[in-house]
Coordinates of C-alpha atoms and ligand atoms in Angstrom, one line a residue:
X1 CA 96.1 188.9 161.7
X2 CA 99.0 186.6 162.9
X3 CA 100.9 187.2 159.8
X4 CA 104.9 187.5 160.6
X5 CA 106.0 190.8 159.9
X6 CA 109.1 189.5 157.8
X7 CA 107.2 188.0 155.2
X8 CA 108.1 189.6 152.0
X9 CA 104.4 189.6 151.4
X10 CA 103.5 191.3 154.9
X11 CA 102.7 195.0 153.2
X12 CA 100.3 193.4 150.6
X13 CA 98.5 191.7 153.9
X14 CA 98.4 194.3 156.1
X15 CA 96.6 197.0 154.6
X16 CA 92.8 198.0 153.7
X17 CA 90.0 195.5 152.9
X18 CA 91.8 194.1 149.2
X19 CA 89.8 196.0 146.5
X20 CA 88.3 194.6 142.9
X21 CA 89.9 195.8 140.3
X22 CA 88.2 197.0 137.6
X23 CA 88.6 199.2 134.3
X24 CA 91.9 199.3 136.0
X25 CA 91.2 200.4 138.6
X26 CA 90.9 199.4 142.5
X27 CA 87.3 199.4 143.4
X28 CA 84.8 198.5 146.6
X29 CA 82.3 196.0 145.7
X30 CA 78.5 197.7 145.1
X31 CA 77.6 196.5 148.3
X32 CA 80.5 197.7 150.4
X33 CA 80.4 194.1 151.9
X34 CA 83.6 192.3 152.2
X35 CA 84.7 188.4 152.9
X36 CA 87.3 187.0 154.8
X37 CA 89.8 184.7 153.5
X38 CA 91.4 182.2 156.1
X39 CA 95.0 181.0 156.7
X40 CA 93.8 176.9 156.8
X41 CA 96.9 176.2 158.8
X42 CA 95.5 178.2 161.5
X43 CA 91.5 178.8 160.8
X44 CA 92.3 182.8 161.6
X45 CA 91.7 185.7 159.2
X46 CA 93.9 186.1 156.4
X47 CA 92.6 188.8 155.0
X48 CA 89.5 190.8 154.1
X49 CA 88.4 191.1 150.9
X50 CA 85.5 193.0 149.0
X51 CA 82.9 190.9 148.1
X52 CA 82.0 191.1 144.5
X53 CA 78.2 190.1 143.2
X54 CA 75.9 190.6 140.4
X55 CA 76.5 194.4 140.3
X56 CA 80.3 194.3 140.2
X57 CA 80.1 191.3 137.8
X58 CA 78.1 193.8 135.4
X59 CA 80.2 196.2 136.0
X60 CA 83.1 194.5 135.0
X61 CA 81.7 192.9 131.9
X62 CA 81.0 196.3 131.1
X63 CA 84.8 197.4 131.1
X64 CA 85.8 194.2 129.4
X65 CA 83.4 195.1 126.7
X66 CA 84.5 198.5 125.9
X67 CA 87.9 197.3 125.9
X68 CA 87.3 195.4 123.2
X69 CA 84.8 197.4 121.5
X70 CA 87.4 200.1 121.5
X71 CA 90.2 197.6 120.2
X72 CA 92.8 198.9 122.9
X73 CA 94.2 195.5 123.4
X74 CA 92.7 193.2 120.2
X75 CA 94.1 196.2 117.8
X76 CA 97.8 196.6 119.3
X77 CA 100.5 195.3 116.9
X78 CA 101.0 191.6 118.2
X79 CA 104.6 191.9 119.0
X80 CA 103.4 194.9 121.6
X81 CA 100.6 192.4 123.0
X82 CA 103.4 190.1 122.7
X83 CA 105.9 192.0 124.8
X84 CA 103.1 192.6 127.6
X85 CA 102.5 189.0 128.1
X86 CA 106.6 188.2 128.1
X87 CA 107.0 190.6 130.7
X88 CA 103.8 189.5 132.8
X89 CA 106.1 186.4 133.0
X90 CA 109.6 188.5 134.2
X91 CA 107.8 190.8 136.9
X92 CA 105.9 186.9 138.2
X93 CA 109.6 185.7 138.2
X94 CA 110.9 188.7 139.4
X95 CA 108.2 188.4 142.1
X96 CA 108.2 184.8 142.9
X97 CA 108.4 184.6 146.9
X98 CA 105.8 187.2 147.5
X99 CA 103.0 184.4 145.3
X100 CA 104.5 182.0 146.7
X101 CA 103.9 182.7 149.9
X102 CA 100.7 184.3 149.6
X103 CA 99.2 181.6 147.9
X104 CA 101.2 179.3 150.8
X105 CA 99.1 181.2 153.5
X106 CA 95.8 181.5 151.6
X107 CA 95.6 177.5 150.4
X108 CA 98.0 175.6 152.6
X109 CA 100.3 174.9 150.1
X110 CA 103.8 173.7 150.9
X111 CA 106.0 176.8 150.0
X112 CA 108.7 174.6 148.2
X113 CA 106.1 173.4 145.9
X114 CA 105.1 177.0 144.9
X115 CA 108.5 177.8 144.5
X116 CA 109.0 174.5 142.0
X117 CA 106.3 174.5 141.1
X118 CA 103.3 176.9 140.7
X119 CA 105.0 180.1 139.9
X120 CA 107.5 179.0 137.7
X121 CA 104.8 177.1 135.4
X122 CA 103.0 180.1 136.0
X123 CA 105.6 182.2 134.3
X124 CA 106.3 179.6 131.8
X125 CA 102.6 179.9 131.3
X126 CA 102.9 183.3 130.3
X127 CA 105.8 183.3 128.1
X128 CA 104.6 180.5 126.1
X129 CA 101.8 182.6 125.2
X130 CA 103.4 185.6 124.3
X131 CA 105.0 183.3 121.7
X132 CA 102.1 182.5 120.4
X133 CA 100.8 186.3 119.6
X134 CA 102.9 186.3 116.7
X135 CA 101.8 183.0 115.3
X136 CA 98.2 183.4 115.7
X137 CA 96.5 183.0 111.5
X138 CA 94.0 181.3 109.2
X139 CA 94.9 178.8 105.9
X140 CA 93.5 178.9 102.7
X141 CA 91.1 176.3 101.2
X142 CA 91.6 174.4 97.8
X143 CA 87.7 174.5 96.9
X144 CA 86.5 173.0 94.2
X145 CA 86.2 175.7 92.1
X146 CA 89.5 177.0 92.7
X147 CA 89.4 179.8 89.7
X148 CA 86.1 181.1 91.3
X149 CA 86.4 181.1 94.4
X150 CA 89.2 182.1 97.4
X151 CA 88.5 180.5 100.5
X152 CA 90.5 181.5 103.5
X153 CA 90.2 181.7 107.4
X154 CA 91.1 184.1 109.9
X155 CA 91.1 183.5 113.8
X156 CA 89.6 185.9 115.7
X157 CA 89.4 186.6 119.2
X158 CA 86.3 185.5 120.4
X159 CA 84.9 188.1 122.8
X160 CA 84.4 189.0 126.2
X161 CA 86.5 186.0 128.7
X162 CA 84.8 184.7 132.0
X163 CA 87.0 182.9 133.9
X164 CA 85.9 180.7 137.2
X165 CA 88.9 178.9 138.8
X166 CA 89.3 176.9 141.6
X167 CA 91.6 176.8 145.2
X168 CA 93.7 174.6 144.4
X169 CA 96.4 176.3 142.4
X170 CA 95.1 179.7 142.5
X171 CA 98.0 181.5 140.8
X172 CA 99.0 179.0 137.8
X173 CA 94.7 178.4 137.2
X174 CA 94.6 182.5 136.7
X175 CA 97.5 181.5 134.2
X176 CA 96.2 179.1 132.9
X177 CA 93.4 181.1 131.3
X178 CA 94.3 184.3 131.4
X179 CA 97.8 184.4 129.2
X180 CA 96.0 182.3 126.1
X181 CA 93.0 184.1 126.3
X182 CA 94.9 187.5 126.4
X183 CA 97.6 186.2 123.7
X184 CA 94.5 185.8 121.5
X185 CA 93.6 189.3 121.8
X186 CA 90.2 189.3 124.5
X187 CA 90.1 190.9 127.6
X188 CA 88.9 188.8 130.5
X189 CA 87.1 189.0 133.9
X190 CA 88.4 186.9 136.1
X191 CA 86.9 185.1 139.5
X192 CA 88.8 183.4 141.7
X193 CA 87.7 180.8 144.4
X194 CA 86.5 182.3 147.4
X195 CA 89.0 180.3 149.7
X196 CA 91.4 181.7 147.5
X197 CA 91.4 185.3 146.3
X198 CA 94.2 187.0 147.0
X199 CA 97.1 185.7 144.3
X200 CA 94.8 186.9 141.4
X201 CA 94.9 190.5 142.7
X202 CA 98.3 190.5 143.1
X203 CA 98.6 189.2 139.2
X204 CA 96.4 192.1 138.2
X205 CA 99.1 194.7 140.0
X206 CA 101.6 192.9 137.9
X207 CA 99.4 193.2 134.6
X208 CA 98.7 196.5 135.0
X209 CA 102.6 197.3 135.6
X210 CA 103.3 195.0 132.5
X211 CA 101.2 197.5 131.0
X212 CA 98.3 195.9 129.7
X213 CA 95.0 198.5 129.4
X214 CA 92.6 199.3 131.3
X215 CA 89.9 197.1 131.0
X216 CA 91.6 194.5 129.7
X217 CA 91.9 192.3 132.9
X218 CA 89.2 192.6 135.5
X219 CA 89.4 190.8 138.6
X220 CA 86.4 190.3 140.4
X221 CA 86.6 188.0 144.1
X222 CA 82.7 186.7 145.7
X223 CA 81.0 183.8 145.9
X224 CA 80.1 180.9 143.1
X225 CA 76.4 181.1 144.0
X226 CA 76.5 184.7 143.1
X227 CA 79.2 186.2 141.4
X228 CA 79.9 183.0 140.0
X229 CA 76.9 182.6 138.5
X230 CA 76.3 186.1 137.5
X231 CA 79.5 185.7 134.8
X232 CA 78.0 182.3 133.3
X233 CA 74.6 183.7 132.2
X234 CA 76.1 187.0 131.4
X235 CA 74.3 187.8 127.9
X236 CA 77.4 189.6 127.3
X237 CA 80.0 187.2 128.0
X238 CA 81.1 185.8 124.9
X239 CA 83.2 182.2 127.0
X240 CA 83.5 181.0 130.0
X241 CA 86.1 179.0 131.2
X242 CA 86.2 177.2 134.2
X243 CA 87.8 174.9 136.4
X244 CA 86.3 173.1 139.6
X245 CA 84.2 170.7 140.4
X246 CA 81.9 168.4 137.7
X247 CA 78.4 169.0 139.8
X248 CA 79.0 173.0 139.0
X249 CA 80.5 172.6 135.5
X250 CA 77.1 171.2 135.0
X251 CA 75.2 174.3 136.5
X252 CA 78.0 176.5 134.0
X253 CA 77.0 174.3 130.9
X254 CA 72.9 174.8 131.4
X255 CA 74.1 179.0 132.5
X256 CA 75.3 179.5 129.3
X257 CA 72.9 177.2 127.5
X258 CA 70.0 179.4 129.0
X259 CA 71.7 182.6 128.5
X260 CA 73.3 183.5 125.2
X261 CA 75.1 179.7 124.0
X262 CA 78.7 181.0 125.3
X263 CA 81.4 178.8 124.3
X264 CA 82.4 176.5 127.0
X265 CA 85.6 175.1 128.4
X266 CA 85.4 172.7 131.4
X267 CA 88.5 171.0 133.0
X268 CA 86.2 168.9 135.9
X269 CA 86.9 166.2 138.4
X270 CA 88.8 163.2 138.3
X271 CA 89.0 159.8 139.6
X272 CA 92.7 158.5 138.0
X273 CA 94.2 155.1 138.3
X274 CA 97.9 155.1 139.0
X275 CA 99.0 151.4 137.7
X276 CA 101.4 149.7 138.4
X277 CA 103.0 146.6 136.4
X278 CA 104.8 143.5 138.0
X279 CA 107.8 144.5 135.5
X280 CA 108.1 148.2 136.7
X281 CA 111.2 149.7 138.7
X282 CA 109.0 149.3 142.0
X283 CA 110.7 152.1 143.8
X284 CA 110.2 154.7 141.2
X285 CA 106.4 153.5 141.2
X286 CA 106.1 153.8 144.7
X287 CA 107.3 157.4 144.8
X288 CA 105.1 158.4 141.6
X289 CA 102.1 156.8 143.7
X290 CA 102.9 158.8 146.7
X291 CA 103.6 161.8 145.1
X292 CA 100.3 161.3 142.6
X293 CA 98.2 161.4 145.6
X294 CA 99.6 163.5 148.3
X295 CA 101.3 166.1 146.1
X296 CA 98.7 169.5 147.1
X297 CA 97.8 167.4 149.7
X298 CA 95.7 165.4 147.4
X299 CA 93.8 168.5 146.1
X300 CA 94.7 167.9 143.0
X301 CA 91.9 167.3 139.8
X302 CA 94.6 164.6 138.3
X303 CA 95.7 163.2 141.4
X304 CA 96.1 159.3 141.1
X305 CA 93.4 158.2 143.7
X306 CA 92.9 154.5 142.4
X307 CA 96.7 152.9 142.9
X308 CA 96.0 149.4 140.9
X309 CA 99.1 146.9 141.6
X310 CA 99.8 143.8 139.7
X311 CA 99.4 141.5 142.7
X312 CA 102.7 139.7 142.8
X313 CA 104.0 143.2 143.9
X314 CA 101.3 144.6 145.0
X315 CA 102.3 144.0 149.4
X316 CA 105.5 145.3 148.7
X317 CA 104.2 148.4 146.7
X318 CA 101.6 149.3 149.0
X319 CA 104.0 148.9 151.8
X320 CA 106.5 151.4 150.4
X321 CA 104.3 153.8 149.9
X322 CA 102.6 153.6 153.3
X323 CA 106.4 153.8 155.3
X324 CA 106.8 157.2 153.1
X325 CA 103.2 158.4 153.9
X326 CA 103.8 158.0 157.7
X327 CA 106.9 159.6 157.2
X328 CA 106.3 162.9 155.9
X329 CA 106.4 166.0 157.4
X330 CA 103.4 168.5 158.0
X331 CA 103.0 171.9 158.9
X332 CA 102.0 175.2 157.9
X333 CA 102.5 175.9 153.9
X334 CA 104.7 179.0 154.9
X335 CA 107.4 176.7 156.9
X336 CA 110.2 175.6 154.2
X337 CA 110.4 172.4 156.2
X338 CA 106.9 171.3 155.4
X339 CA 106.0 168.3 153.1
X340 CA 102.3 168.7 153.5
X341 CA 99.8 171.6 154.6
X342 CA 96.9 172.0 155.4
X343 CA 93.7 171.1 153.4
X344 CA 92.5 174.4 152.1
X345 CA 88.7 174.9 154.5
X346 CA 87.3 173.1 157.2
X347 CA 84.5 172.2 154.7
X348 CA 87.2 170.1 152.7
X349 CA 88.2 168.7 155.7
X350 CA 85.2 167.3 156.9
X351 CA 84.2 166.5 153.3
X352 CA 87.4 164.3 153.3
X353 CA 87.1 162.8 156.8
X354 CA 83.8 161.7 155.7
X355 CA 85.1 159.9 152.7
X356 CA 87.5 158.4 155.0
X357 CA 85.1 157.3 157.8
X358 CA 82.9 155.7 154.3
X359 CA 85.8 153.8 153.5
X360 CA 85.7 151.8 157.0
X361 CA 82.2 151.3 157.2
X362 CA 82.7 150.0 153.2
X363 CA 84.9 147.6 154.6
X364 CA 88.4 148.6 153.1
X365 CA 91.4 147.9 155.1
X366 CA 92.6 151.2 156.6
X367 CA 96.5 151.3 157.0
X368 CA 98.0 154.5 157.1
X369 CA 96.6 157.6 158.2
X370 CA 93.0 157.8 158.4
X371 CA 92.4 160.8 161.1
X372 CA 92.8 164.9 161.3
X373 CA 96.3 165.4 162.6
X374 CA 95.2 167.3 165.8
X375 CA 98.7 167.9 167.2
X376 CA 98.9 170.7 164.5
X377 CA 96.1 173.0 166.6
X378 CA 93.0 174.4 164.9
X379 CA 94.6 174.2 161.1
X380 CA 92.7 171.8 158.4
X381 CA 95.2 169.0 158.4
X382 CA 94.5 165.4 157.8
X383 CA 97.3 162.9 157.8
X384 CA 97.9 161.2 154.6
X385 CA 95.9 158.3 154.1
X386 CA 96.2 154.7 152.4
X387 CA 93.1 152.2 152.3
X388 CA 94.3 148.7 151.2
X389 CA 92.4 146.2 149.2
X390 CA 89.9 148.3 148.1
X391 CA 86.7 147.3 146.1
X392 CA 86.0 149.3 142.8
X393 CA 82.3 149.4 144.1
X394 CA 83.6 151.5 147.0
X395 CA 82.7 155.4 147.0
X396 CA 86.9 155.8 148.1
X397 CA 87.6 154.0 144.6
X398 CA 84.4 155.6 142.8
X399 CA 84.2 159.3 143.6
X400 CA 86.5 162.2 143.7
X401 CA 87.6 162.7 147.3
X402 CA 90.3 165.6 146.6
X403 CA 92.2 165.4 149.3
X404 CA 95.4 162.9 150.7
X405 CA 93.6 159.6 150.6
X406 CA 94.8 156.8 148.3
X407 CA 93.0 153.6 147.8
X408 CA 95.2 150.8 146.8
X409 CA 93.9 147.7 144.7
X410 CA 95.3 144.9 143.2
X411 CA 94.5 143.2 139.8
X412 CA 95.7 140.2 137.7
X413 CA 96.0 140.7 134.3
X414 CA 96.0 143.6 131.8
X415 CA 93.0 142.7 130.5
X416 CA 91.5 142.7 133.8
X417 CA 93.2 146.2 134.6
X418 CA 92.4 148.2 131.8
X419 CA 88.5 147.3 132.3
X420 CA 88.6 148.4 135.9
X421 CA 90.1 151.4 135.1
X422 CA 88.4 152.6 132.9
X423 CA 84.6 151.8 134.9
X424 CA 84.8 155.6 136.2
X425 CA 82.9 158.7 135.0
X426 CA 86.0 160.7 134.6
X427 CA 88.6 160.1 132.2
X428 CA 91.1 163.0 133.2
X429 CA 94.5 161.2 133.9
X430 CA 95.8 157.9 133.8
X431 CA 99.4 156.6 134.9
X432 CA 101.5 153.6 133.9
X433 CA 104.6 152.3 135.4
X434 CA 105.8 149.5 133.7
X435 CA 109.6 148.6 131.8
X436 CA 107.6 146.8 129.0
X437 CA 107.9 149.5 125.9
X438 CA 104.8 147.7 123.8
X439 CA 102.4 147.4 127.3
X440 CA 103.4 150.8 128.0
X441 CA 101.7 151.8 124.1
X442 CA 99.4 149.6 124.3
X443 CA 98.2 150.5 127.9
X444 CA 98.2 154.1 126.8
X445 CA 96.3 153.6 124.1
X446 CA 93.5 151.5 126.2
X447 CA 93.2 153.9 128.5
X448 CA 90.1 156.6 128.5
X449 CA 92.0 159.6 129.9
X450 CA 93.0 162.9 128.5
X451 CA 96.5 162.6 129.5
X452 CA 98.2 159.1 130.3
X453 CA 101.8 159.5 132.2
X454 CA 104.3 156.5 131.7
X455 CA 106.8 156.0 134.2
X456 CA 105.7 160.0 135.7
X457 CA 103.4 161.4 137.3
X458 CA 101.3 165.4 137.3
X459 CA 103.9 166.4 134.6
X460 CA 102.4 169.9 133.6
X461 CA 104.0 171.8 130.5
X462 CA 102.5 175.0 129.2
X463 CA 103.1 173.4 125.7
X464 CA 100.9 169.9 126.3
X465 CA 97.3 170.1 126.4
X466 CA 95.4 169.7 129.7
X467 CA 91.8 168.3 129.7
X468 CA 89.6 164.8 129.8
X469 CA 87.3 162.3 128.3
X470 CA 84.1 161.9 129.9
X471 CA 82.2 163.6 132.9
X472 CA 85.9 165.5 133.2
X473 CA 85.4 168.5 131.2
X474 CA 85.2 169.9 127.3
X475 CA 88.2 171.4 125.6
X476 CA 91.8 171.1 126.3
X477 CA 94.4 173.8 128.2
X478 CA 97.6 174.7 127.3
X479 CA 99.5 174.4 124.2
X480 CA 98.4 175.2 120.8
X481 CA 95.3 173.5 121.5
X482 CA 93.4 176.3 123.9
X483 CA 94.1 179.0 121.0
X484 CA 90.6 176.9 119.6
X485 CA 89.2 178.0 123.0
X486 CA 89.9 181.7 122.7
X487 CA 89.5 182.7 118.9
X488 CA 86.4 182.0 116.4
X489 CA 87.3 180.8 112.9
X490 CA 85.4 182.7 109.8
X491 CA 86.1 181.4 107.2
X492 CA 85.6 184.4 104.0
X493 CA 85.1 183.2 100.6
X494 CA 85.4 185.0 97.8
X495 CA 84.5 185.2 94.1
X496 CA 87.5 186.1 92.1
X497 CA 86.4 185.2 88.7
X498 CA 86.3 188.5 85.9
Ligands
NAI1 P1 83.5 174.4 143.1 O1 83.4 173.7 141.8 O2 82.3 174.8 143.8 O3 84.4 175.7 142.9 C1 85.1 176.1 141.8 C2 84.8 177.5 141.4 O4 83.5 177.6 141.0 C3 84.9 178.6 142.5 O5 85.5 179.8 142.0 C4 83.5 178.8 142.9 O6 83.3 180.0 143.5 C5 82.8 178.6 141.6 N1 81.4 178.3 141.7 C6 80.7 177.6 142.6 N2 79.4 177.5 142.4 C7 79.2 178.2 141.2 C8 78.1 178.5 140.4 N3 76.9 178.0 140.8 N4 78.2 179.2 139.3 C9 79.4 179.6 138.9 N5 80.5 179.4 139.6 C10 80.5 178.7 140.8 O7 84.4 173.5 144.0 P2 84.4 173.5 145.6 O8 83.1 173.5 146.2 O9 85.4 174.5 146.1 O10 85.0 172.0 145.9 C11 84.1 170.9 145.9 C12 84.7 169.7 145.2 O11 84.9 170.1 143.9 C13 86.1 169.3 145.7 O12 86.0 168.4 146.8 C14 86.6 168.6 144.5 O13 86.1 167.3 144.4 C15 86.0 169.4 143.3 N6 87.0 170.4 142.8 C16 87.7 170.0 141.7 C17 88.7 170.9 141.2 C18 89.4 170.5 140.0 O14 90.5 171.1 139.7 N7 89.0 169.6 139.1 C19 89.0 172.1 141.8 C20 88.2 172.4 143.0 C21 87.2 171.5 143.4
MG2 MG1 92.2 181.2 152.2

């Protein structure tokens, strides 16, 4: 293991086989069989993890369950659940550079952006949510018969939490799910993405030490096909949340129709158009269209994919953002100096270099990029990539690439805009540069996305809600709106005349 012995996170790295952790406790998987997990800037071993499958899965739905059942976490006073989740948030802040740079070495991931980025929102994440522990309740109903009957509602939590997350932001994904779910009283077992296991362990030694129970958070690394599956048709999983790609949200949707009906929450693919009006400040556009698709090194699920330009700007926009793309920096994630890492496996390499090579024999006008960047050795890195005049019937403008390859294409009018961008299966993120206050409204408004950005782009708050229309997903993230994910309403009615 070729990990620099000066690395805050070198002790974590350097010992046994990483274990589950379970009950609370640190546990070998049934089999005994471990994985490894890669550094993607180099292809070597990271780090070998236990391999958790249908056994380990059981036997952490088990713990889960009898944490609950025993009301260890669901019973505390909410200021003490509270105070757990508020301090999950210190020790994460306390702790920042060793996530960062374990997430940097396990997905690629440009350490600066961790720091910026990732861990901060992660610990936002986490403190927004302990806020909410004391505000969780129910209303009361004005029924017709209001001298007969009291009608109220409570908010409970809803049960035993599956979470399935993705490589991409391996850290802030845990968050994502795991403080509102726990700040509305469930425990949770948690699986992260095979490429990328190793932050969620380290967030289960900080839970632990932020003393949440036993039981309570379960962390269980394997495979999709297996573990992954295992947790959707649970009978005894009462949600699953996931995040990844739309073909398996699908495959989590028919688990848990075919299993016991668990509530769902998907947050899926994307195919966003960045647009961008004759009227707008052209240079802020061009940077919120370079950073929309390379930022993660395009492994993003809202990165902005489609760039539409009005065409009377639309050389000079596509030009600026093609000098910055040949002008950025890649390396290793761990290096401060680097702009862009690494794609995350060589499988997402060559899944993107296909994409790329489809583009060309589609006929799109390559201009930037276009090729792996071999001068960085064995690593997964792909130079950033800009396709001009691209045709919406194209599978570059059409499906979800995820990695650093924008296609750029003009259009005329709004009317003529707004129908283009919207002829996609997602609806996950849409982006508007414009200095026109009523097109910017009226854009927005036009637009079948979850979450449209004017004049910004990938703003993430833990207090705005995070989901799409269409094929991308059911449910919304963050804010007040994912308590609806983690409680179940009753409503109680009761007769209160003599
Ligand atoms: P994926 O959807 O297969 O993986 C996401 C998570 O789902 C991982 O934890 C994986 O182990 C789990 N999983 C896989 N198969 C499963 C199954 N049958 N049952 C339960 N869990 C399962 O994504 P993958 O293969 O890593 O990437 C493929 C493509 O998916 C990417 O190229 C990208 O287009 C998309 N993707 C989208 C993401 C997003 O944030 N919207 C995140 C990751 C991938
Ligand atoms: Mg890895």
């Amino acid at each position: 293991m070729a990990i620099a012995e000066d690395l805050e996170i070198s002790k974590f790295l350097n010992g046994r086989p990483k274990q589950l952790f379970i009950g609370g406790k640190w546990v070998d998987s049934a089999s005994g069989k471990t994985f490894n997990t890669l550094d993607p800037s180099t292809g070597e071993v990271l780090a070998k993890v236990a391999e958790g499958d249908v056994e380990d899965i059981d036997r952490a739905v088990l713990a889960a369950r009898r944490a609950h059942n025993t009301g260890i976490w669901c019973d505390l006073p909410p200021s003490e659940r509270a105070k757990v989740l508020w301090r999950a948030g210190d020790l994460i802040e306390e702790r920042a550079m060793e996530f960062a740079q374990l997430d940097s070495l396990d997905n690629g991931k440009p350490i600066n952006e961790m720091l910026l980025f990732d861990v901060p929102l992660t610990a936002a994440t986490f403190r927004y949510y302990a806020g909410w522990v004391t505000k969780l309740h129910g209303e009361t109903q004005q029924t017709s018969f209001p001298g007969r009957y009291l009608s109220y509602t409570l908010r409970q939590p809803i049960g035993v939490v599956g979470a399935i997350i993705p490589w991409n932001f391996p850290l802030m994904m845990a968050a994502w799910k795991v403080a509102p779910a726990l700040a509305c009283g469930n425990p949770v077992v948690l699986k992260p993405a095979e490429q990328t296991p190793l932050s969620a362990l380290l967030l289960a030694e900080i839970l632990a030490e932020a003393d949440l129970p036993p039981g309570v958070f379960n962390v269980v690394p394997g495979f999709g096909e297996t573990a992954g599956a295992r947790l959707a048709s649970h009978p005894d999983v009462d949600k699953i949340a996931f995040t990844g790609s739309t073909a398996v949200g699908k495959l989590i949707a028919r688990a848990a129709a075919e299993s016991n009906l668990k509530r769902v929450s998907l947050e899926l693919g994307g195919k966003s158009p960045n647009i961008v009006f004759a009227d707008a400040d052209i240079a802020r556009a061009a940077s919120g269209a370079f950073l929309g698709i390379f930022f993660n090194q395009g492994q993003v699920c809202t990165a902005g994919s489609r760039l539409y330009v009005q065409e009377k700007i639309y050389d000079e926009t596509v030009d600026e953002v093609t000098k910055m793309a040949a002008n950025v920096h890649m390396g290793p994630g761990i290096d401060p100096m680097t702009q862009m890492g690494p794609l995350v496996s060589e499988e997402q390499m060559e899944r993107v270099l296909g994409y790329i090579q489809q583009g060309q024999d589609e006929g799109a006008r390559l201009i930037s990029g276009g090729s792996r960047a071999t001068d960085l050795g064995k690593g997964y890195f792909v130079k950033p990539t800009v396709f001009a005049d691209v045709d919406g019937s194209m599978a570059i403008a059409k499906e979800e690439i995820f990695g650093p390859v924008l296609a750029a294409i003009p259009f005329s009018t709004e009317e003529d805009l707004i129908a283009k961008a919207n002829d996609s299966i997602y609806g996950l993120v849409a982006g508007v540069w414009t200095r026109d206050i009523k097109r910017a409204h009226r854009v927005a408004h036009a637009l079948q996305a979850g979450i449209v950005y004017v004049n910004c782009y990938n703003v993430a708050d833990p207090a705005t809600p995070w989901g799409g229309h269409k094929q991308s997903g059911w449910g919304r993230e963050l804010g007040p709106y994912a308590l609806d994910l983690y409680t179940e309403l009753k409503n109680v009615i009761v007769d209160i005349a003599e």
